[in-house]
Amino acid sequence: MFTGIIETLGTITDVRRDETNIHFTVTSSFAPELKIDQSVAHDGVCLTVVAVDGSANTHVVTAIDETLQKTNLSQWQPGRQVNLERCLAANGRFDGHIVQGHVDLTATCESVTDQHGSWVFRFRHEVGPGRVTVEKGSICINGTSLTCFDSTDDGFSVAIIPYTYEHTTFQHLRPGDRVNLEFDIVGKYVAKLLGR
């Protein structure tokens, strides 16, 4: 389980295809602390660490075909920055919201508006069962826990404060870019019970 509070930015340094899988090598500040078989969220996608090189500050994760189809990972190239978060420790603070690291689908960034002190990002996604946002409800975008507004059946907006902008990949996000979305798990259960 994760919280959507980004710990650090990582950089993709190598992308290697292996049949239908892709292995990503990631450089980060906390790589020397990682262990093989540990779960780490990469832009909101829970991936298992399969190798660690502490001296090079790198770790390796593998994305299978199912993950590649549901996320934007197939577009990742060396040099790309990604949001990283380790699993929530049992005694840790729950500062964001319940995030599983199970991306539901990708959305498209429609617009970025500079509010001269903050930024408003608008996203559009396909309509479908469990894809529900509510005013002032939670959404996870590329692993970042955020609050929705201007919520519709196929879209929503979020406001980004300077700290989040500077310490996540939102600083690189432009209209037309695809992002990973994980809808609020509580909302998905309620939607299923209500047949939505």
Coordinates of C-alpha atoms in Angstrom, one line a residue:
M1 CA 0.0 0.0 0.0
F2 CA 1.1 3.6 -0.8
T3 CA -0.1 7.0 0.2
G4 CA 0.5 9.1 -3.0
I5 CA 3.1 11.2 -1.2
I6 CA 6.1 11.3 -3.5
E7 CA 9.5 10.6 -1.8
T8 CA 11.8 11.5 -4.6
L9 CA 12.2 11.7 -8.4
G10 CA 14.0 8.9 -10.2
T11 CA 15.5 8.9 -13.7
I12 CA 15.2 6.1 -16.2
T13 CA 18.7 5.2 -17.3
D14 CA 18.2 2.1 -19.3
V15 CA 15.2 0.4 -21.0
R16 CA 15.6 -3.3 -22.1
R17 CA 13.0 -5.4 -23.9
D18 CA 12.8 -9.1 -23.1
E19 CA 10.1 -10.7 -25.2
T20 CA 6.8 -9.0 -24.0
N21 CA 8.5 -7.6 -20.8
I22 CA 10.4 -4.4 -20.4
H23 CA 13.2 -4.0 -17.7
F24 CA 13.7 -0.4 -16.5
T25 CA 16.9 0.7 -14.7
V26 CA 16.2 3.7 -12.4
T27 CA 18.6 6.0 -10.7
S28 CA 17.4 7.5 -7.4
S29 CA 18.6 8.9 -4.1
F30 CA 17.1 5.9 -2.1
A31 CA 18.3 3.1 -4.4
P32 CA 21.0 2.0 -1.9
E33 CA 18.3 1.4 0.7
L34 CA 16.2 -0.8 -1.5
K35 CA 16.1 -4.6 -1.4
I36 CA 15.2 -7.2 -4.0
D37 CA 11.5 -8.1 -3.9
Q38 CA 10.5 -4.8 -2.4
S39 CA 7.6 -2.9 -3.9
V40 CA 8.1 0.6 -5.2
A41 CA 5.5 2.9 -7.0
H42 CA 6.9 4.3 -10.2
D43 CA 4.6 7.1 -11.5
G44 CA 1.9 5.3 -9.5
V45 CA 2.6 1.8 -10.8
C46 CA 3.6 -0.8 -8.2
L47 CA 6.6 -2.6 -9.5
T48 CA 8.9 -5.2 -7.8
V49 CA 12.6 -4.5 -7.4
V50 CA 14.5 -7.3 -9.1
A51 CA 18.0 -5.9 -8.8
V52 CA 19.9 -3.2 -6.9
D53 CA 23.3 -1.6 -7.4
G54 CA 23.8 0.6 -4.4
S55 CA 27.2 1.9 -5.6
A56 CA 25.5 3.2 -8.8
N57 CA 22.4 4.4 -7.0
T58 CA 20.2 2.2 -9.3
H59 CA 17.5 -0.4 -9.1
V60 CA 15.8 -2.5 -11.8
V61 CA 12.1 -3.3 -12.2
T62 CA 10.2 -5.3 -14.7
A63 CA 6.9 -4.4 -16.4
I64 CA 4.9 -7.2 -18.0
D65 CA 2.5 -6.9 -20.9
E66 CA -0.6 -6.4 -18.7
T67 CA 1.1 -3.4 -17.0
L68 CA 2.3 -2.0 -20.3
Q69 CA -1.2 -2.0 -21.7
K70 CA -2.9 -0.3 -18.8
T71 CA -0.2 2.4 -18.1
N72 CA 2.1 4.8 -19.9
L73 CA 5.2 2.8 -19.2
S74 CA 5.6 1.7 -22.8
Q75 CA 6.5 5.3 -23.6
W76 CA 9.3 5.5 -21.1
Q77 CA 12.7 6.3 -22.5
P78 CA 16.1 6.9 -20.9
G79 CA 16.3 10.4 -19.3
R80 CA 12.6 10.4 -18.3
Q81 CA 12.0 11.4 -14.7
V82 CA 9.4 9.4 -12.7
N83 CA 7.7 9.8 -9.3
L84 CA 8.9 7.3 -6.7
E85 CA 7.3 6.1 -3.4
R86 CA 8.2 3.2 -1.3
C87 CA 5.5 1.2 0.5
L88 CA 3.9 2.7 3.6
A89 CA 5.5 1.3 6.7
A90 CA 3.1 -0.1 9.3
N91 CA 4.0 2.7 11.7
G92 CA 4.1 5.4 9.1
R93 CA 2.0 8.5 8.7
F94 CA -0.9 8.4 6.3
D95 CA -0.5 11.8 4.7
G96 CA -2.2 11.1 1.3
H97 CA -5.0 8.6 0.6
I98 CA -5.2 4.8 0.1
V99 CA -3.2 4.1 -3.0
Q100 CA -2.7 0.5 -4.2
G101 CA -0.3 1.1 -7.1
H102 CA -2.8 -0.6 -9.4
V103 CA -3.4 1.8 -12.3
D104 CA -6.9 1.8 -13.7
L105 CA -6.1 3.5 -17.1
T106 CA -4.3 6.4 -18.6
A107 CA -5.8 9.9 -19.0
T108 CA -4.7 12.7 -21.3
C109 CA -3.6 16.1 -20.0
E110 CA -5.9 18.6 -21.7
S111 CA -4.6 21.9 -20.4
V112 CA -2.2 23.5 -17.9
T113 CA -3.1 26.9 -16.6
D114 CA -0.6 29.0 -14.8
Q115 CA -2.4 30.7 -11.9
H116 CA 0.6 32.8 -10.9
G117 CA 1.3 30.9 -7.7
S118 CA -0.2 27.6 -8.5
W119 CA -1.1 25.5 -11.6
V120 CA -4.4 24.0 -12.7
F121 CA -4.2 20.8 -14.7
R122 CA -7.3 19.4 -16.6
F123 CA -7.4 15.7 -17.5
R124 CA -9.8 13.6 -19.6
H125 CA -10.3 9.9 -19.4
E126 CA -12.5 7.2 -20.9
V127 CA -15.9 6.6 -19.2
G128 CA -16.3 3.2 -17.6
P129 CA -17.3 1.3 -14.5
G130 CA -15.6 2.5 -11.3
R131 CA -14.1 5.5 -13.1
V132 CA -15.6 7.9 -10.7
T133 CA -14.4 11.2 -9.3
V134 CA -16.2 13.6 -7.0
E135 CA -15.8 17.2 -6.0
K136 CA -13.0 17.4 -3.4
G137 CA -12.4 13.7 -3.6
S138 CA -9.1 11.9 -4.0
I139 CA -7.4 10.9 -7.3
C140 CA -3.9 9.5 -7.9
I141 CA -2.1 10.9 -10.9
N142 CA 1.3 9.4 -11.8
G143 CA 1.5 8.3 -8.1
T144 CA 0.6 11.7 -6.6
S145 CA -2.3 12.0 -4.3
L146 CA -4.4 15.0 -5.3
T147 CA -7.8 16.5 -4.8
C148 CA -10.3 16.7 -7.7
F149 CA -12.6 19.6 -8.7
D150 CA -14.7 20.4 -11.8
S151 CA -15.4 16.7 -11.8
T152 CA -17.4 15.2 -14.8
D153 CA -18.0 11.7 -16.0
D154 CA -15.0 11.8 -18.3
G155 CA -12.7 14.4 -16.6
F156 CA -11.6 16.5 -13.7
S157 CA -9.1 19.2 -12.7
V158 CA -6.5 19.4 -10.0
A159 CA -4.6 22.4 -8.5
I160 CA -0.9 22.0 -7.9
I161 CA 1.0 24.0 -5.3
P162 CA 4.6 25.1 -6.0
Y163 CA 6.1 22.4 -3.7
T164 CA 4.3 19.6 -5.5
Y165 CA 5.1 21.1 -8.9
E166 CA 8.9 21.3 -8.1
H167 CA 9.2 17.9 -6.4
T168 CA 7.2 15.8 -8.8
T169 CA 7.0 15.2 -12.6
F170 CA 4.2 17.7 -12.9
Q171 CA 6.9 20.3 -13.8
H172 CA 7.4 18.3 -17.0
L173 CA 3.7 17.6 -17.8
R174 CA 2.3 19.2 -21.0
P175 CA -1.1 19.1 -22.8
G176 CA -1.4 15.9 -24.8
D177 CA 0.8 13.9 -22.3
R178 CA -0.6 10.6 -21.0
V179 CA -0.7 10.0 -17.2
N180 CA -1.4 7.0 -15.0
L181 CA -4.7 7.2 -13.1
E182 CA -5.8 5.3 -10.0
F183 CA -9.3 6.1 -8.9
D184 CA -10.1 6.1 -5.2
I185 CA -10.5 2.5 -4.0
V186 CA -13.5 3.4 -1.7
G187 CA -15.2 5.1 -4.6
K188 CA -14.6 2.1 -6.8
Y189 CA -16.3 -0.2 -4.3
V190 CA -19.2 2.1 -3.9
A191 CA -19.6 2.4 -7.7
K192 CA -19.6 -1.4 -8.1
L193 CA -22.2 -1.8 -5.4
L194 CA -24.4 0.8 -7.1
G195 CA -23.8 -0.8 -10.5
R196 CA -21.8 2.1 -11.9

